[in-house]
XYZ file of C-alpha atoms in Angstrom:
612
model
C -25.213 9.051 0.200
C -27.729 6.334 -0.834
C -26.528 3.017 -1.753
C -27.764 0.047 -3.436
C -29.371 2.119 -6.313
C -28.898 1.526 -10.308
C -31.221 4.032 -11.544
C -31.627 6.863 -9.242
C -34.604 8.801 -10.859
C -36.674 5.705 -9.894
C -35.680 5.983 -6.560
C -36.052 9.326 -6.221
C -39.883 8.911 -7.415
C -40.243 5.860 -5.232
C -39.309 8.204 -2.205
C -41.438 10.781 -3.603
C -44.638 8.828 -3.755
C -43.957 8.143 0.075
C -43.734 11.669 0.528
C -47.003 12.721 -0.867
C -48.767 9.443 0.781
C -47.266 11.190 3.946
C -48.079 14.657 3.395
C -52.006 13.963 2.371
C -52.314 12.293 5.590
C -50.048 14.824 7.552
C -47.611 13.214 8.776
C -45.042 15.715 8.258
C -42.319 14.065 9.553
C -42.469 11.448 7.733
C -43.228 13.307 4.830
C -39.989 15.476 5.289
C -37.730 11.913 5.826
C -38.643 11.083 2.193
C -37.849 14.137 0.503
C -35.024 14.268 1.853
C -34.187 10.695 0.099
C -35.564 12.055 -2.638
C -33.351 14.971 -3.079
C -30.677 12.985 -1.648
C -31.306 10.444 -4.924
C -32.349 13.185 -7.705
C -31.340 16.919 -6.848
C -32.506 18.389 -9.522
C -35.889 16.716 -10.089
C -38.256 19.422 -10.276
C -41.028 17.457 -8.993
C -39.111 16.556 -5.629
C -38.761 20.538 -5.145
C -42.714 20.898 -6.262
C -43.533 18.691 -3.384
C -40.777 20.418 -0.677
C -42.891 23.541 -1.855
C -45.427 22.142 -0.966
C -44.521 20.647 2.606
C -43.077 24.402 3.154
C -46.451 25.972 2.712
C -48.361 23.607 4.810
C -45.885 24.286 8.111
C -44.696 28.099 7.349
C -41.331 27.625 5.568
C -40.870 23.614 6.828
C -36.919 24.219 7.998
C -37.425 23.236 11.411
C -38.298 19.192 9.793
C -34.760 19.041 8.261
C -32.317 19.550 11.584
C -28.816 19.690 11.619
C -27.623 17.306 14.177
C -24.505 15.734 14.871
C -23.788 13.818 11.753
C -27.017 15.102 9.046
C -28.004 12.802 5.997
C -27.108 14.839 2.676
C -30.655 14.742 2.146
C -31.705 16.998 5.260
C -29.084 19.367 4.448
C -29.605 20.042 0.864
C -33.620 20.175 1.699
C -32.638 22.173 4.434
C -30.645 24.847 2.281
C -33.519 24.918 -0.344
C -36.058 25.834 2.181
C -34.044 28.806 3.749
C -33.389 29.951 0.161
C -36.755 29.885 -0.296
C -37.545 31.973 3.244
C -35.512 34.830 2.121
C -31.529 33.435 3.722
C -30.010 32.384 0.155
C -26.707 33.090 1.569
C -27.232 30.223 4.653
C -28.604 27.935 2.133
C -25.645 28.620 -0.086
C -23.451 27.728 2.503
C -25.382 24.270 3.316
C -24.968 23.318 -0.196
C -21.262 23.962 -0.540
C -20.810 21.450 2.442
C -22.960 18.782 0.274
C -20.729 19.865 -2.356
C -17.423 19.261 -0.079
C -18.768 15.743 0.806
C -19.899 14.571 -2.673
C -18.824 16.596 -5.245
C -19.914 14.917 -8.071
C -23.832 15.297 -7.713
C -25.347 18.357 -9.000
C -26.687 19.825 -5.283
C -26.541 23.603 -6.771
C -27.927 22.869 -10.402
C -31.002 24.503 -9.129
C -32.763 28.186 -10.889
C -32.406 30.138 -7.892
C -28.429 29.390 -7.628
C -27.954 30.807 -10.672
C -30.171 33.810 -11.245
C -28.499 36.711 -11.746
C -29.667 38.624 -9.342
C -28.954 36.696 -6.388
C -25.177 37.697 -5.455
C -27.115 41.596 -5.626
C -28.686 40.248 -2.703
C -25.959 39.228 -0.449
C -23.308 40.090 1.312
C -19.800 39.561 -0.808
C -18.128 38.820 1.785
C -20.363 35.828 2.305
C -20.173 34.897 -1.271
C -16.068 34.579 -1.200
C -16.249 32.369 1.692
C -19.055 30.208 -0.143
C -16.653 30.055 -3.469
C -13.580 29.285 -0.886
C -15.603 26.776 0.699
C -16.218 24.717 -2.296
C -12.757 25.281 -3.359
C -11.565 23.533 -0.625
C -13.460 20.418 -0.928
C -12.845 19.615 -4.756
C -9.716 18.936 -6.232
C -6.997 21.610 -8.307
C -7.969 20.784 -10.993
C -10.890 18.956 -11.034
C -11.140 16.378 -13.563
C -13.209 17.108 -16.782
C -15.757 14.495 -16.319
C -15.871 15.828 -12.854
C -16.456 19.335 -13.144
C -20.373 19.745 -14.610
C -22.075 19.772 -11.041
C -19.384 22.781 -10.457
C -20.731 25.045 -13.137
C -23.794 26.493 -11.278
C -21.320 28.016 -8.232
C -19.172 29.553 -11.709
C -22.135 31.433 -12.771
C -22.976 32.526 -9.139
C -19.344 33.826 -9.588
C -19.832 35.038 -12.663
C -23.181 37.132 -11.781
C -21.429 38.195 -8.262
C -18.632 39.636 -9.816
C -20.697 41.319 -12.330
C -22.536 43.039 -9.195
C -19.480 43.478 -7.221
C -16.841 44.225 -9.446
C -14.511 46.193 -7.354
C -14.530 43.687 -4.138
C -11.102 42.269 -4.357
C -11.511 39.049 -1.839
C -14.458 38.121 -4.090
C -13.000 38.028 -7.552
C -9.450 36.355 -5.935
C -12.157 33.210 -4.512
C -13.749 33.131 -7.818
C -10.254 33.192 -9.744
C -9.409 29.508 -7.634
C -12.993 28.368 -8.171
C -12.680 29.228 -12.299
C -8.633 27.945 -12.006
C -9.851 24.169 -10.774
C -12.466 23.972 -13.279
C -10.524 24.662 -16.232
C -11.980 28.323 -17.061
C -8.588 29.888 -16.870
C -8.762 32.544 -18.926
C -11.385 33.882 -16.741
C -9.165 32.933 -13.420
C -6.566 35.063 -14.868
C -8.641 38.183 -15.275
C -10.415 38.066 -12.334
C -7.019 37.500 -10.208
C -5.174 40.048 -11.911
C -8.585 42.837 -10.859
C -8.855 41.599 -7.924
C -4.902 41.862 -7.154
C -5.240 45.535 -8.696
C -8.646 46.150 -6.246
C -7.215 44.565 -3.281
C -3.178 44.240 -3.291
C -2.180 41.611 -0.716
C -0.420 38.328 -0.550
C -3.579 36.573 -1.051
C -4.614 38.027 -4.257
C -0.974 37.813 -5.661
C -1.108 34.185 -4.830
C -4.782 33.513 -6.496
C -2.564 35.220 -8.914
C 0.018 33.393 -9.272
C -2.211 30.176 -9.236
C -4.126 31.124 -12.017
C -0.880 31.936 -14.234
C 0.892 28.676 -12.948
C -2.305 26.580 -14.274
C -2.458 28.680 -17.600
C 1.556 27.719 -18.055
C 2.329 31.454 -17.523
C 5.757 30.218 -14.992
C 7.030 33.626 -15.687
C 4.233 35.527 -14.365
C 3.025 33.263 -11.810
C 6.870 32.751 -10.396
C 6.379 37.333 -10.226
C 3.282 37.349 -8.827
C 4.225 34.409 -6.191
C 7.569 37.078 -5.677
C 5.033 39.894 -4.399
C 3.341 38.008 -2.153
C 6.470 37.283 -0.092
C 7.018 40.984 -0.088
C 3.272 41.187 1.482
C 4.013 38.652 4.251
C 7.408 37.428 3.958
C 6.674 35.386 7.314
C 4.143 33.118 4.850
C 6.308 30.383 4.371
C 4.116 28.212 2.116
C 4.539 30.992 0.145
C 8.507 29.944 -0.215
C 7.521 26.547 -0.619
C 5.351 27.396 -3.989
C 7.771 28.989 -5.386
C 10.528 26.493 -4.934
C 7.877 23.662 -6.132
C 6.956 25.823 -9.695
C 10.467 26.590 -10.044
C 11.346 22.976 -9.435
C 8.538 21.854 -12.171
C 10.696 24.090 -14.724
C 13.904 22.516 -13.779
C 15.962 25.185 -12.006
C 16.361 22.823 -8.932
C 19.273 25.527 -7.170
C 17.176 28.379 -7.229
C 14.300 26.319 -5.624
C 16.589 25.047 -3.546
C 17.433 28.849 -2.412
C 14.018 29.887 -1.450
C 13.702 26.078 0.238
C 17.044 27.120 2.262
C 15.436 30.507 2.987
C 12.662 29.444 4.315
C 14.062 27.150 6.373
C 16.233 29.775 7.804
C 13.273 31.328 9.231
C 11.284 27.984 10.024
C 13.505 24.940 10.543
C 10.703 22.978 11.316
C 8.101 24.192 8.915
C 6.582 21.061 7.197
C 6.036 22.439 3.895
C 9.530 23.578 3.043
C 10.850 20.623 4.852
C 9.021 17.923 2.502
C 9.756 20.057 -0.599
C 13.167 20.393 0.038
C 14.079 16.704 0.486
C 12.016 16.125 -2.282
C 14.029 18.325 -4.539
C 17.256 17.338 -3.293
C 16.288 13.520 -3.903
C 15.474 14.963 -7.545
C 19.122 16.401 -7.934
C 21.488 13.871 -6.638
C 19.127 10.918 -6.161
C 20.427 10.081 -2.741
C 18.184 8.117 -0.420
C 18.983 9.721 2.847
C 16.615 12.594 1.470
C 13.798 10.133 1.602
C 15.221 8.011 4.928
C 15.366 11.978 6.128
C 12.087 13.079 5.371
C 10.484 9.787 6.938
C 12.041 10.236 10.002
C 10.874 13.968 9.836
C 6.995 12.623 9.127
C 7.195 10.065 12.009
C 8.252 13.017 14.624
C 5.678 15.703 13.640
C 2.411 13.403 12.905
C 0.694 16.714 13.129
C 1.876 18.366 10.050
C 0.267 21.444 8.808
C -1.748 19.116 6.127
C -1.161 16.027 4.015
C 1.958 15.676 1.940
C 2.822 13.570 -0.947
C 6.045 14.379 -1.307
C 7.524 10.771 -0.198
C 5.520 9.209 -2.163
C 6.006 10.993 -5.168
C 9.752 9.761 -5.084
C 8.751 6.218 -4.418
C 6.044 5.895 -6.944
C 7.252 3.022 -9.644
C 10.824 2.521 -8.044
C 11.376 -1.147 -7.379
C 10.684 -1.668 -3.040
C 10.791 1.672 -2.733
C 7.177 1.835 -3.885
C 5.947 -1.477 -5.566
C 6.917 -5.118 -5.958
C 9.640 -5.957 -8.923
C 8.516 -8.219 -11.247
C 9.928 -11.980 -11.388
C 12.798 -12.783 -14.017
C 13.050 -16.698 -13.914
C 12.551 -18.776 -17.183
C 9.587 -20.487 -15.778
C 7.959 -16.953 -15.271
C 8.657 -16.397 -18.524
C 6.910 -19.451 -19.760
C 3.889 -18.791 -17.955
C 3.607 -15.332 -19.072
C 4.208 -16.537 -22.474
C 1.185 -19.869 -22.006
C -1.290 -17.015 -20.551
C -0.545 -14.979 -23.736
C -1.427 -17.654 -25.736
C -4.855 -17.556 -24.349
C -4.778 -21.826 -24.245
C -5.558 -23.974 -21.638
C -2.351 -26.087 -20.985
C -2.552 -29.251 -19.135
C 0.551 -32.128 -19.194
C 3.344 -31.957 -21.159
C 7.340 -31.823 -20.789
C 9.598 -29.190 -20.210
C 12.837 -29.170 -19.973
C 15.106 -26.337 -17.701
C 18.749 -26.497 -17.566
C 18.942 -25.800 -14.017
C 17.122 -25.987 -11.090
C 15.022 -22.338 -10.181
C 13.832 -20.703 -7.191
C 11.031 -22.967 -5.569
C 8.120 -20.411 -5.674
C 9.008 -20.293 -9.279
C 8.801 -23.453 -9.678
C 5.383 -24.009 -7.436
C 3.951 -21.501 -9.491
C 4.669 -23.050 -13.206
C 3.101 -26.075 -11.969
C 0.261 -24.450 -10.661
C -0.447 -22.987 -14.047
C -0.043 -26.376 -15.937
C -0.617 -28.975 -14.261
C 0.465 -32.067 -14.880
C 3.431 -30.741 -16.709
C 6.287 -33.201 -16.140
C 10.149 -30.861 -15.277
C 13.279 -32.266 -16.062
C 16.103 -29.870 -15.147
C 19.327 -30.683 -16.489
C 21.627 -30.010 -13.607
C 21.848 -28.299 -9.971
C 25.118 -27.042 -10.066
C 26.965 -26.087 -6.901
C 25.893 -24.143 -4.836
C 22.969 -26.373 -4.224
C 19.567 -24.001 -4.505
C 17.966 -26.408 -2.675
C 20.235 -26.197 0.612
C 20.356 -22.991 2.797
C 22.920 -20.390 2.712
C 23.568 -20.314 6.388
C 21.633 -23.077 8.995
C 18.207 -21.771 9.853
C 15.820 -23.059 11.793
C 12.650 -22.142 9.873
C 12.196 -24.008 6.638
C 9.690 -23.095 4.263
C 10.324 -26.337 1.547
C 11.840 -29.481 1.195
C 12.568 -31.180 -1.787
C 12.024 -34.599 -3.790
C 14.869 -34.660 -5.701
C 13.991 -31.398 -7.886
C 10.439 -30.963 -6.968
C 9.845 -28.607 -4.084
C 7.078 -29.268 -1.957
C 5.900 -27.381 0.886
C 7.384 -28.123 4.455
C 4.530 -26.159 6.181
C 0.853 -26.700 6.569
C -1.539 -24.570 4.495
C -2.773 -21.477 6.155
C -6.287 -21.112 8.124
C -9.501 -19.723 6.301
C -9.155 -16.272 7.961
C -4.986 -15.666 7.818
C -6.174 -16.481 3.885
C -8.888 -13.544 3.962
C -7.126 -11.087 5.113
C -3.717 -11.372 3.158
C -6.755 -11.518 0.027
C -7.629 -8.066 1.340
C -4.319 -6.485 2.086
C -1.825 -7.807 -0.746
C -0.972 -5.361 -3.200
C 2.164 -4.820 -5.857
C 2.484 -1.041 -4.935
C 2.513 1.244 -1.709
C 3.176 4.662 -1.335
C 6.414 4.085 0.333
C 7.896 1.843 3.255
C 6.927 3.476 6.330
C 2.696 3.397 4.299
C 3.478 -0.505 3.752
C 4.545 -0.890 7.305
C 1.433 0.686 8.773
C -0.876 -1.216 6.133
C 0.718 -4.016 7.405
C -0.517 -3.754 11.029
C -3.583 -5.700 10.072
C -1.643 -9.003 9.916
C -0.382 -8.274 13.819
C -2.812 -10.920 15.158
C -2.220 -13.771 12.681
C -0.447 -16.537 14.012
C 3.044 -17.164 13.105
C 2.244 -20.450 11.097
C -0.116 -18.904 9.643
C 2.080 -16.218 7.911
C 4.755 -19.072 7.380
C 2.131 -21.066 5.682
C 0.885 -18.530 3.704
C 4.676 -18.093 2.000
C 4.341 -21.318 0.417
C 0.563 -21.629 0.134
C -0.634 -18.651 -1.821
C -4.162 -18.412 -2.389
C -5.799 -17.074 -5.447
C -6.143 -14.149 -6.248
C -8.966 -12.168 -5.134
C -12.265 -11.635 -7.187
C -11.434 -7.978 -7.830
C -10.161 -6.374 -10.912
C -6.523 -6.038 -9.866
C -6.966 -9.952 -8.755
C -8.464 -11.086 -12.336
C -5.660 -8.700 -14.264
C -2.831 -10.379 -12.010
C -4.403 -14.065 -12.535
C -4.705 -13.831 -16.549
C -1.652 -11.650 -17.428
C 1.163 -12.641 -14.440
C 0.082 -14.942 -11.182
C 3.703 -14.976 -10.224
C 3.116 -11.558 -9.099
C 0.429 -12.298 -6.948
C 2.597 -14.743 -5.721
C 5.162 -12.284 -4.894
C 2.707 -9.955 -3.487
C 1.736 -12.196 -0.843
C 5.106 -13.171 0.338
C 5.707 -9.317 0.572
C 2.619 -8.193 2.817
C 3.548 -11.368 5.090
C 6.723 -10.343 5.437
C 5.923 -7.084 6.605
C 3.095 -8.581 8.577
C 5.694 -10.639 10.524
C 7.236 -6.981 11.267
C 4.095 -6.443 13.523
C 4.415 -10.117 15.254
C 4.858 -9.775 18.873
C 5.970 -6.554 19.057
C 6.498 -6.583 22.758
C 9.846 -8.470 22.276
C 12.793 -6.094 22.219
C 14.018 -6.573 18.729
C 17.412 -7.967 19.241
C 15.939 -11.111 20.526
C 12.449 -11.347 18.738
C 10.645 -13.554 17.255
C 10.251 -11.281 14.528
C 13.726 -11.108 14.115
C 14.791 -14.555 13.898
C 12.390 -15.413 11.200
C 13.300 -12.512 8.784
C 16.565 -13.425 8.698
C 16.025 -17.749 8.636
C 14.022 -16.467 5.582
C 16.872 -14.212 4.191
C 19.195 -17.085 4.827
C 16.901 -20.147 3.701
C 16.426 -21.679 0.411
C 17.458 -18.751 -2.331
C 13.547 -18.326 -3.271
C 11.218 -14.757 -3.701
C 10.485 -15.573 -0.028
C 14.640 -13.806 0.346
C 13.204 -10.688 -1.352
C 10.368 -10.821 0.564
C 12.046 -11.016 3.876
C 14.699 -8.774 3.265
C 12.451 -6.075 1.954
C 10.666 -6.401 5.292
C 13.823 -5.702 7.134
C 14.749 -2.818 5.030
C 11.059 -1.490 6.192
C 12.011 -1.933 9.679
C 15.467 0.114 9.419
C 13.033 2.667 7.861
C 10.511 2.731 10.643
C 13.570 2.480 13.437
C 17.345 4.018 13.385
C 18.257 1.706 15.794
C 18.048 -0.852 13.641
C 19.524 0.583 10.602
C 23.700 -0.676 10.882
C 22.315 -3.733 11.422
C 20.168 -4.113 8.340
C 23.202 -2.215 5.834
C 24.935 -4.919 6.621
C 22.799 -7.730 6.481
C 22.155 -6.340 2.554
C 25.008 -5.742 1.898
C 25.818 -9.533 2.569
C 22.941 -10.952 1.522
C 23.850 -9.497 -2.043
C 28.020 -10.031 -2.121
C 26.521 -13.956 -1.033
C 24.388 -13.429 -4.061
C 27.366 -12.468 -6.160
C 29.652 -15.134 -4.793
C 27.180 -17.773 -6.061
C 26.616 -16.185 -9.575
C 29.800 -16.436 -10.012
C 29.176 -19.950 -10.428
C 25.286 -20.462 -11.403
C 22.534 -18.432 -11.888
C 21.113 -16.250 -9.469
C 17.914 -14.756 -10.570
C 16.888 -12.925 -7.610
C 20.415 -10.803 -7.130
C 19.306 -8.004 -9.208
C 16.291 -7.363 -7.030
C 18.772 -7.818 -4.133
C 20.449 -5.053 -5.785
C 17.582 -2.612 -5.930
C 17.030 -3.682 -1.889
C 20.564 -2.383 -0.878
C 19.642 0.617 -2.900
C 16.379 1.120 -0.947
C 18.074 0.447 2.533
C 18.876 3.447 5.075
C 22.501 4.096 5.907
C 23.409 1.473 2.751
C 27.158 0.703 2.777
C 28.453 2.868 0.705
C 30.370 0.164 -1.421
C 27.711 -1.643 -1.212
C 25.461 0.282 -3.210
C 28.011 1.093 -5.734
C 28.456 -2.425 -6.191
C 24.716 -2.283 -6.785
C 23.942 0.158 -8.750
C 26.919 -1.342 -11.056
C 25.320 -4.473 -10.816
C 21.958 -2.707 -11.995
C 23.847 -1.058 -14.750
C 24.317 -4.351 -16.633
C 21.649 -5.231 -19.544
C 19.929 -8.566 -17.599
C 22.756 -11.749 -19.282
C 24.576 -9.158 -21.106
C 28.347 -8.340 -21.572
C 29.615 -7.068 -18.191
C 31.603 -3.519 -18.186
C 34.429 -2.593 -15.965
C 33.929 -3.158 -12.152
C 33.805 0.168 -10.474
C 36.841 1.318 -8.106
C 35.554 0.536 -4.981
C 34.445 -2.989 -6.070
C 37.282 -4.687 -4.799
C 37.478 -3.000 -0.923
C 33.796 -3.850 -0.693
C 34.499 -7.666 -1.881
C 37.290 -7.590 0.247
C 35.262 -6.798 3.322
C 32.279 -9.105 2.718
C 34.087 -11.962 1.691
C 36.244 -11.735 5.434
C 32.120 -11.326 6.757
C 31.089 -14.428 4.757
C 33.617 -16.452 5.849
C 34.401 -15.794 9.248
């Protein structure tokens, strides 16, 4: 498509004027190069298709100047399909124009007269007009979005006046019924599924069928008509997989389960009913070995049938499971609450009664500066001391002011954690492979970025994140280093990596959002590897009962996030994530209920591991 344009029209005219410059001195060529930016930039101008009238009568029909080759500008291709039209093969230029359409489907390539005269679909095969309608179906989305869907309306009326000339041609009205379905005519897709079902019964029409009543909220119908398409091809095991997903969407989870379990039966390895199955049983007892089971099932067949989303339909919103949770310390809270305000705040007091996670407190100061911190106490455990001796230290401290103990970050490791940190992901195996990028950075440059953050980027999730809640940002780039460091040296064998080592001085340093950070990355690598997953239940499952020990006696503000972590970790001690999701239970500094049963076998065991 053309870039760099903010009114088109002129464009269009701008190529056209080099068109007719080129044609009155016959350079056809030429001529034919800027049409086809002119077409490319205004489709429907009629003055671009006076002038490709024009270049067609001077060289006998002018389709041999727009070639197809390997990889065709729009331009040629639309020009190309106007031309045959125009020498008597509408049905080849029909096709050319639903492959524009697949490849931009928002500008109006078809919005032309002879697209949508009625007598056109008279004319050609309907065969040929089914797989045109198909075609375009399967480049535009189901549905496609209001604003989205007036370029779509000539190829409607081309179904509209085939149908009307072909009325008993089953495979026809079933194409138009899933062109008429995706752009919202559904009254229409129902009528002309249901005839063409009647004029040609076969799974294919009971599924356009089924479609069309799913989208019209007709679950009844569409869940019979999906029925009798099995019967037509019960070897169609998609076919299973629809009608466990609409039964699903209506909340009868064990009969969609059933037809998931049937198919199966037949297919063990068939992707669809694989993805839709763990996805349902995640939605009915919320266990994450669904998800763990259904990554490890993506990572062995790469070469699925098509894309799924199931995965990352159960991740979406869930805290490290899909996006970054939110900070909770008072300083955050202060910030949040000085942005909100809307004034500039420079200097000042403020007083904290005890000492917070160093990122925390890095970022308060970076949002008003010169503000002068007194905290009351730093009761024992000391925040500012390890939990276990690491080697890897990210701050040191004067008295309660934490200063950086690494060197800021070069120019480029800065660019490209700009570019790649983000609060949200798919899942953990998508924020693994996202991560790759950060595979040649140098280790102090990820270490450096952890307690040098730059600024947010210059892009509209940057600006929302600087004036509503930097800390995030903060938190986002501790997070994408993290799993950056994943990627570091990969050629070590992981018991004795570099990689390794680091994660877990991080997860043992200075309680700080660097902990999350690090153990989240570790939770992505259990995900990504089995081998690796024992060793990683246990690790959070004693980074949190550490977390615990120490609340007992101070604050801990990052052990409820350490709580989500062991949720989101494969193979999770059992205990331990009942201990969790107790933990999570709690309203945030509220009255605490009855520990659950198992509380005191899992403290039991951790406590021997903490102290050993």
């Amino acid at each position: 498509m053309p870039e760099g344009t903010d009114d088109p029209r002129l464009s269009a005219e701008g190529e056209l004027a080099l068109a007719r410059l080129a044609l009155d001195e016959g350079d056809l060529e030429h001529a034919a190069g800027h049409l086809a930016g002119a077409i490319a930039y205004a489709p429907t101008m009629p003055e671009v298709h006076e002038v490709l009238a024009q270049l067609a009568a001077r060289t006998g029909g002018g389709v041999d100047l727009f070639p197809l080759d390997q990889h065709p500008f729009i331009g040629t291709v639309v020009a190309r399909a106007h031309l045959l039209a125009a020498a008597g093969r509408p049905g080849d230029g029909l096709e050319l124009l639903a492959a524009a359409t697949g490849h931009a489907p928002l500008a109006d390539w078809a919005g032309v007269p002879w697209v949508s005269a009625p007598e056109l679909p008279g004319q050609l095969d309907p065969d040929q007009i089914a797989r045109i309608l198909m075609q375009v179906c399967a480049g535009i989305p189901d549905p496609v979005p209001e604003p989205a869907r007036e370029p779509l309306w000539p190829y409607l009326r081309l179904a509209r006046h085939a149908v009307a000339a072909h009325p008993r041609h089953g495979l026809l009205l079933g194409a138009s019924s899933a062109l008429a379905r995706r752009v919202g005519a559904l009254t229409l897709a129902m009528e002309w599924a249901g005839q063409g079902a009647r004029e040609l019964p076969s799974k294919l029409s009971e599924v356009w069928l089924g479609y069309a009543y799913r989208s019209a909220g007709r679950t009844e119908d569409a869940l019979a008509a999906l029925r009798r398409a099995v019967t037509h091809d019960p070897d169609d095991l998609s076919v299973y997989a629809d009608i466990a997903g609409t039964l699903a969407d209506h909340g009868e989870l064990d009969e969609a389960l059933e037809w998931i379990d049937r198919a199966l039966t037949r297919d063990p390895g068939f992707d669809c009913a694989v993805h839709t199955g763990h996805r349902l049983r995640y939605r009915r007892d919320g266990s994450l070995d669904h998800l763990v089971a259904l990554a490890d099932f993506q990572r062995d067949h790469p070469d699925d049938s098509h894309e799924h989303s199931d995965l990352a339909e159960c991740c979406h919103g869930q805290p490290w499971l899909g996006r970054v949770p939110a900070a909770t310390e008072a300083v955050v809270a202060a910030i949040r609450q000085v942005l909100a305000d809307g004034d500039q705040v420079t200097g000042g007091e403020l007083r904290l009664g005890g000492l917070e996670p160093p990122s925390a407190m890095r970022s308060l100061l970076g949002e008003v500066p010169g503000l002068a911190v007194t905290v009351a106490a730093v009761p024992e455990p000391d925040l500012r001391e390890p939990r276990r001796p690491v080697t890897h230290h990210l701050w040191r401290y004067d008295g309660t002011t934490a200063q950086p103990a690494l060197s800021p970050p070069s120019a480029s490791a800065v660019d490209r954690i700009r570019h790649l940190a983000h609060p949200a992901w798919p899942h953990p195996p998508a924020a693994y492979d996202a991560a790759v990028g950060l595979a040649t950075v140098e280790l102090d440059d990820l270490l450096g970025l952890l307690v040098h953050p730059p600024a947010p980027p210059a892009t509209d999730l940057g600006r929302t994140l600087a004036e509503h809640d930097p800390t995030l940002w903060t938190r986002c780039v501790q997070v994408w280093v993290c799993l950056g460091l994943l990627h570091h040296r990969t050629d070590e064998p992981w018991p004795d990596s570099t990689r390794r080592r680091v994660l877990l001085d991080l997860v043992w340093g200075v309680e700080d959002w660097a902990t999350e950070a690090a153990l989240f990355a570790l939770v992505t690598a259990a995900w990504m590897d089995p081998s690796v997953r024992a060793e990683v239940a246990r690790l959070t499952a004693e980074r949190l009962a550490d977390a615990i020990v120490v609340g007992r006696r101070r604050p801990v503000s990052i052990q409820r996030s350490l709580a989500h972590l062991v949720l989101a970790t494969p193979q999770a001690e059992s205990s331990a994530a009942e201990v969790a999701r107790h933990l999570l239970a709690q309203p945030a500094g509220g009255r605490q209920t009855p520990r659950p049963r198992r509380f005191g076998q899992f403290w039991h065991r951790m406590w021997s591991r903490l102290h050993r």
